[in-house]
Amino acid sequence: MLSFSKKNSCARLGLALAILWLATTPAAAWDHGNLNDYHDRRARLVRETGDGLIVLFSYNEADVAASTTQFRQNENFYYLTGWNQPNAVMLVIPHTLKRASAIPPVTEIDREILFIPPHDYRQEKWTGPKLGPDDPDARAQTGFAEVESINLFPQELQEALKKFPKIYTEMTPQPESGEECFQKEMVSKLHKLAPLATFEDMRPLLTKLRSVKSAGEIALIRKAADASIEAHLAAMKAVRPGVWEYEVAARMQYEFQRRGCEWPAYPPIVGSGFFSTVLHYDQDDHQMQSGDVVVMDVAGSYSGYASDITRTLPASGRFTARQREIYEIVLGAQNAVIAAAKPGMTLGRGKGGLYEIAYNYINTHGKDQPGQPLGQYFIHGLGHSVGLNVHDPMDYNRPLEPGMVVTDEPGIYIPEEKLGVRIEDMLLITQDGVEVLTRRLPRTPDEIEKLMAEK
Ligand code: GLY
Ligand code: MN
Ligand code: MN
C-alpha cells in the first residue's frame, strides 16, 4: 500500500509487551511526567556550564536505526550473497567463453569473492563468534569459492579492473527501504578506489530479478505469512472494548515471533475508531471503544522475507450495519481483483489494470453521508510486491508473471465517520491466476464475528 521509511523492528519490546500482556493490567499511553523536571535539568546544565550556548540535536530516524536496532543486511547484497553480517563486500569477475560452440558468447563467473572482516576476538566477546576469512569452513558457510579478508578488497579490485574497467553497483537508493546516504557513500568509496572505471547502476536489473520469486523465496514467504495468520487469529480473540491497541500489537508480535519470525516486517499498525482511517498509524496507543472498528495491519518477517496482512474487526465483536456495508464493499473489490489477477495483468494504476478494477468496484457501490461515490476514499495503491522488503522493488507497469508475490489491499477510509476498512491478502501469481497465500485467515464479516465470539 504505502512506503515506510522505518524498516527497523522492536523485537525485544514486542516480547516485553507480550509479557506485560500476560502479567499485568496495561498502563496508559506514554507518560512524560512533569515537564518542569526537564526544565530543571536544563537549568542545572546552565549552572554547571554557564559560559556558552548549549545546542543538542534530536535523533532523526536514520540515527535511531543506527543506534538502537538489530543489524539488517542491505537487501540487494543479501539477495546476491545470503550473507547476513556487516562490513562485507562482494566482487564477481566475469569470463566470456569464446568457444565456437558458444554462439552467442556466454558470460559466466570467472571468480567470485566474498570479503569479510578478519576475526576481532575482543569484539566477539560482545557480539558472539563470527566467521573469519581464514576459517576452514569459510567457503562452505558462505557458498563462495573464495573468501578473503576485507583488507584485500582494494588490491583484488585493482587486479580485476585491468581486465574489466567497468563496475556495476548500486548507485541509487532503494526507495522502499528508506535508504538515503548509503549508496552515495559506497559509490564515492569505489570512485576513489577506481577513478578511471566507468560505472553503471545495477538497481534496475536487480529490481527486475527480485520481482519474480524462486521456490525457496516463496517457501520463506509462506512461513512468514503462516506465522502472521496465527497472530491475526489470536488478535481476533483478543480485541474487545477497553483493550489498548498496543496490547494487541504486542500479542501479535509475540505470536509470530514464537513461530520463528525474527521481527515485524514493518511497524505494526493497530488503529481503532478514527485511527482506523490513518494509513501509517503505528503509535498504537489508544484504547478500543465499543462501536469502533479496528484496522490491524500487522505481520512478521521470516528469515528476511516479509509478509503483509490486514484485517478489520469490530471492537465489540459485531459490525454495525454501516460498518458491515463498507466492509462488504472493500471485500467485493478485493474479490474482484482475486478473480481477475493472472499473468499479463498489471497491479498499477494503468488502464485495464487491477487497481482500476478495485477502484471501479468501490466507486460504484455505496455512498458517503453526503451521497457521493466512495472512490475518493480509496486513497492508496492497490498493492505492491512482497519479498525481502515488505514493499519489494517492482515496476508497477510490468505485467504480472508466475512467481510474483503481491498484495491485494483495497481500503475505504472515511474520517468523518471514524470508519476505516482495509483488507489485505497476499497473492502468489500462478500460471493461470493466483493462489491466495493468506486464504486460511477469515475475511467475511460473518466468519470474523463467529471467531470473535469464540474468545
Ligand atoms: N503494511 C504496509 C502495507 O500494507 O503496505
Ligand atoms: Mn501492503
Ligand atoms: Mn499492510
Tab-separated table of C-alpha atoms and ligand atoms in Angstrom, residues 1 308 384 391 407 409 424, ligand 2:
chain	number	residue	atom	x	y	z
A	1	MET	CA	0.000	0.000	0.000
A	308	ASP	CA	1.847	-8.240	4.920
A	384	HIS	CA	2.847	-3.978	-4.034
A	391	HIS	CA	7.428	-3.070	-0.298
A	407	THR	CA	-0.663	-7.775	-2.036
A	409	GLU	CA	-5.307	-4.447	-0.301
A	424	GLU	CA	-5.047	-7.117	2.778
B	2	MN	MN	0.773	-3.842	1.930
